């Protein structure tokens, strides 16, 4: 019974990632693009911790890794094509 439950779970997780991987990659790319451009407006001040853009920049950079690396998501997308 446990093997059957495991197979059902793995199938559900696989379908979830296959369906939502493109949205995840697109959202991460959009966020990084916007934050990178906003950082340019602040110049060197954008890297100082006193400004909110510094935290946004750090958060957007780590988002590329957190929750599944974009490269893995791209592999999942390629697998479904």
mmCIF file with all atom_site columns, C-alpha atoms in Angstrom:
data_model
loop_
_atom_site.group_PDB
_atom_site.id
_atom_site.type_symbol
_atom_site.label_atom_id
_atom_site.label_alt_id
_atom_site.label_comp_id
_atom_site.label_asym_id
_atom_site.label_entity_id
_atom_site.label_seq_id
_atom_site.pdbx_PDB_ins_code
_atom_site.Cartn_x
_atom_site.Cartn_y
_atom_site.Cartn_z
_atom_site.occupancy
_atom_site.B_iso_or_equiv
_atom_site.pdbx_formal_charge
_atom_site.auth_seq_id
_atom_site.auth_comp_id
_atom_site.auth_asym_id
_atom_site.auth_atom_id
_atom_site.pdbx_PDB_model_num
ATOM 1  C CA . UNK A 1 1  ? 0.000  0.000  0.000   1.00 0.00 ? 1  UNK A CA 1
ATOM 2  C CA . UNK A 1 2  ? 2.845  2.419  0.781   1.00 0.00 ? 2  UNK A CA 1
ATOM 3  C CA . UNK A 1 3  ? 4.409  1.938  -2.663  1.00 0.00 ? 3  UNK A CA 1
ATOM 4  C CA . UNK A 1 4  ? 1.096  2.722  -4.310  1.00 0.00 ? 4  UNK A CA 1
ATOM 5  C CA . UNK A 1 5  ? 0.684  5.897  -2.191  1.00 0.00 ? 5  UNK A CA 1
ATOM 6  C CA . UNK A 1 6  ? 4.229  6.963  -3.037  1.00 0.00 ? 6  UNK A CA 1
ATOM 7  C CA . UNK A 1 7  ? 3.597  6.498  -6.749  1.00 0.00 ? 7  UNK A CA 1
ATOM 8  C CA . UNK A 1 8  ? 0.396  8.565  -6.562  1.00 0.00 ? 8  UNK A CA 1
ATOM 9  C CA . UNK A 1 9  ? 2.199  11.320 -4.630  1.00 0.00 ? 9  UNK A CA 1
ATOM 10 C CA . UNK A 1 10 ? 5.143  11.435 -7.072  1.00 0.00 ? 10 UNK A CA 1
ATOM 11 C CA . UNK A 1 11 ? 2.740  11.586 -10.013 1.00 0.00 ? 11 UNK A CA 1
ATOM 12 C CA . UNK A 1 12 ? 0.823  14.498 -8.436  1.00 0.00 ? 12 UNK A CA 1
ATOM 13 C CA . UNK A 1 13 ? 4.020  16.418 -7.644  1.00 0.00 ? 13 UNK A CA 1
ATOM 14 C CA . UNK A 1 14 ? 5.336  15.828 -11.159 1.00 0.00 ? 14 UNK A CA 1
ATOM 15 C CA . UNK A 1 15 ? 2.122  17.130 -12.730 1.00 0.00 ? 15 UNK A CA 1
ATOM 16 C CA . UNK A 1 16 ? 2.157  20.183 -10.450 1.00 0.00 ? 16 UNK A CA 1
ATOM 17 C CA . UNK A 1 17 ? 5.692  21.140 -11.426 1.00 0.00 ? 17 UNK A CA 1
ATOM 18 C CA . UNK A 1 18 ? 5.077  20.408 -15.100 1.00 0.00 ? 18 UNK A CA 1
ATOM 19 C CA . UNK A 1 19 ? 2.079  22.754 -15.071 1.00 0.00 ? 19 UNK A CA 1
ATOM 20 C CA . UNK A 1 20 ? 3.564  25.555 -12.965 1.00 0.00 ? 20 UNK A CA 1
ATOM 21 C CA . UNK A 1 21 ? 7.240  25.583 -13.934 1.00 0.00 ? 21 UNK A CA 1
ATOM 22 C CA . UNK A 1 22 ? 6.762  28.080 -16.799 1.00 0.00 ? 22 UNK A CA 1
ATOM 23 C CA . UNK A 1 23 ? 4.928  30.524 -14.530 1.00 0.00 ? 23 UNK A CA 1
ATOM 24 C CA . UNK A 1 24 ? 7.611  30.201 -11.874 1.00 0.00 ? 24 UNK A CA 1
ATOM 25 C CA . UNK A 1 25 ? 10.425 30.931 -14.300 1.00 0.00 ? 25 UNK A CA 1
ATOM 26 C CA . UNK A 1 26 ? 8.535  33.840 -15.874 1.00 0.00 ? 26 UNK A CA 1
ATOM 27 C CA . UNK A 1 27 ? 7.653  35.406 -12.522 1.00 0.00 ? 27 UNK A CA 1
ATOM 28 C CA . UNK A 1 28 ? 11.230 35.104 -11.262 1.00 0.00 ? 28 UNK A CA 1
ATOM 29 C CA . UNK A 1 29 ? 12.590 36.619 -14.465 1.00 0.00 ? 29 UNK A CA 1
ATOM 30 C CA . UNK A 1 30 ? 10.099 39.504 -14.332 1.00 0.00 ? 30 UNK A CA 1
ATOM 31 C CA . UNK A 1 31 ? 10.858 40.275 -10.688 1.00 0.00 ? 31 UNK A CA 1
ATOM 32 C CA . UNK A 1 32 ? 14.615 40.259 -11.281 1.00 0.00 ? 32 UNK A CA 1
ATOM 33 C CA . UNK A 1 33 ? 14.232 42.434 -14.362 1.00 0.00 ? 33 UNK A CA 1
ATOM 34 C CA . UNK A 1 34 ? 12.155 45.043 -12.531 1.00 0.00 ? 34 UNK A CA 1
ATOM 35 C CA . UNK A 1 35 ? 14.345 45.121 -9.420  1.00 0.00 ? 35 UNK A CA 1
ATOM 36 C CA . UNK A 1 36 ? 17.549 45.341 -11.469 1.00 0.00 ? 36 UNK A CA 1
ATOM 37 C CA . UNK A 1 37 ? 16.201 48.349 -13.343 1.00 0.00 ? 37 UNK A CA 1
ATOM 38 C CA . UNK A 1 38 ? 14.973 50.018 -10.152 1.00 0.00 ? 38 UNK A CA 1
ATOM 39 C CA . UNK A 1 39 ? 18.379 49.454 -8.592  1.00 0.00 ? 39 UNK A CA 1
ATOM 40 C CA . UNK A 1 40 ? 19.914 51.409 -11.447 1.00 0.00 ? 40 UNK A CA 1
ATOM 41 C CA . UNK A 1 41 ? 17.859 54.442 -10.402 1.00 0.00 ? 41 UNK A CA 1
ATOM 42 C CA . UNK A 1 42 ? 19.438 54.387 -6.943  1.00 0.00 ? 42 UNK A CA 1
ATOM 43 C CA . UNK A 1 43 ? 22.978 53.889 -8.169  1.00 0.00 ? 43 UNK A CA 1
ATOM 44 C CA . UNK A 1 44 ? 25.447 53.084 -5.372  1.00 0.00 ? 44 UNK A CA 1
ATOM 45 C CA . UNK A 1 45 ? 22.843 53.904 -2.731  1.00 0.00 ? 45 UNK A CA 1
ATOM 46 C CA . UNK A 1 46 ? 20.892 50.864 -3.881  1.00 0.00 ? 46 UNK A CA 1
ATOM 47 C CA . UNK A 1 47 ? 23.421 48.606 -2.165  1.00 0.00 ? 47 UNK A CA 1
ATOM 48 C CA . UNK A 1 48 ? 23.196 50.337 1.224   1.00 0.00 ? 48 UNK A CA 1
ATOM 49 C CA . UNK A 1 49 ? 21.055 48.528 3.767   1.00 0.00 ? 49 UNK A CA 1
ATOM 50 C CA . UNK A 1 50 ? 19.285 51.766 4.766   1.00 0.00 ? 50 UNK A CA 1
ATOM 51 C CA . UNK A 1 51 ? 17.301 51.722 1.524   1.00 0.00 ? 51 UNK A CA 1
ATOM 52 C CA . UNK A 1 52 ? 14.459 49.261 0.854   1.00 0.00 ? 52 UNK A CA 1
ATOM 53 C CA . UNK A 1 53 ? 15.763 48.589 -2.664  1.00 0.00 ? 53 UNK A CA 1
ATOM 54 C CA . UNK A 1 54 ? 18.804 46.812 -1.170  1.00 0.00 ? 54 UNK A CA 1
ATOM 55 C CA . UNK A 1 55 ? 16.571 44.266 0.545   1.00 0.00 ? 55 UNK A CA 1
ATOM 56 C CA . UNK A 1 56 ? 14.444 43.872 -2.597  1.00 0.00 ? 56 UNK A CA 1
ATOM 57 C CA . UNK A 1 57 ? 17.593 43.258 -4.620  1.00 0.00 ? 57 UNK A CA 1
ATOM 58 C CA . UNK A 1 58 ? 18.866 40.609 -2.198  1.00 0.00 ? 58 UNK A CA 1
ATOM 59 C CA . UNK A 1 59 ? 15.461 38.918 -2.093  1.00 0.00 ? 59 UNK A CA 1
ATOM 60 C CA . UNK A 1 60 ? 15.128 38.864 -5.866  1.00 0.00 ? 60 UNK A CA 1
ATOM 61 C CA . UNK A 1 61 ? 18.602 37.374 -6.308  1.00 0.00 ? 61 UNK A CA 1
ATOM 62 C CA . UNK A 1 62 ? 17.956 34.557 -3.844  1.00 0.00 ? 62 UNK A CA 1
ATOM 63 C CA . UNK A 1 63 ? 14.592 33.856 -5.490  1.00 0.00 ? 63 UNK A CA 1
ATOM 64 C CA . UNK A 1 64 ? 16.497 32.386 -8.438  1.00 0.00 ? 64 UNK A CA 1
ATOM 65 C CA . UNK A 1 65 ? 17.629 29.600 -6.119  1.00 0.00 ? 65 UNK A CA 1
ATOM 66 C CA . UNK A 1 66 ? 14.882 29.371 -3.495  1.00 0.00 ? 66 UNK A CA 1
ATOM 67 C CA . UNK A 1 67 ? 11.902 27.189 -4.326  1.00 0.00 ? 67 UNK A CA 1
ATOM 68 C CA . UNK A 1 68 ? 13.621 25.310 -7.137  1.00 0.00 ? 68 UNK A CA 1
ATOM 69 C CA . UNK A 1 69 ? 16.457 26.641 -9.198  1.00 0.00 ? 69 UNK A CA 1
ATOM 70 C CA . UNK A 1 70 ? 15.461 28.230 -12.472 1.00 0.00 ? 70 UNK A CA 1
ATOM 71 C CA . UNK A 1 71 ? 17.731 25.847 -14.333 1.00 0.00 ? 71 UNK A CA 1
ATOM 72 C CA . UNK A 1 72 ? 15.838 22.858 -12.904 1.00 0.00 ? 72 UNK A CA 1
ATOM 73 C CA . UNK A 1 73 ? 12.547 24.517 -13.774 1.00 0.00 ? 73 UNK A CA 1
ATOM 74 C CA . UNK A 1 74 ? 13.814 25.038 -17.325 1.00 0.00 ? 74 UNK A CA 1
ATOM 75 C CA . UNK A 1 75 ? 14.677 21.338 -17.526 1.00 0.00 ? 75 UNK A CA 1
ATOM 76 C CA . UNK A 1 76 ? 11.164 20.455 -16.379 1.00 0.00 ? 76 UNK A CA 1
ATOM 77 C CA . UNK A 1 77 ? 9.727  22.725 -19.073 1.00 0.00 ? 77 UNK A CA 1
ATOM 78 C CA . UNK A 1 78 ? 11.961 21.170 -21.734 1.00 0.00 ? 78 UNK A CA 1
ATOM 79 C CA . UNK A 1 79 ? 10.902 17.698 -20.648 1.00 0.00 ? 79 UNK A CA 1
ATOM 80 C CA . UNK A 1 80 ? 7.236  18.514 -21.318 1.00 0.00 ? 80 UNK A CA 1
ATOM 81 C CA . UNK A 1 81 ? 7.876  19.799 -24.844 1.00 0.00 ? 81 UNK A CA 1
#
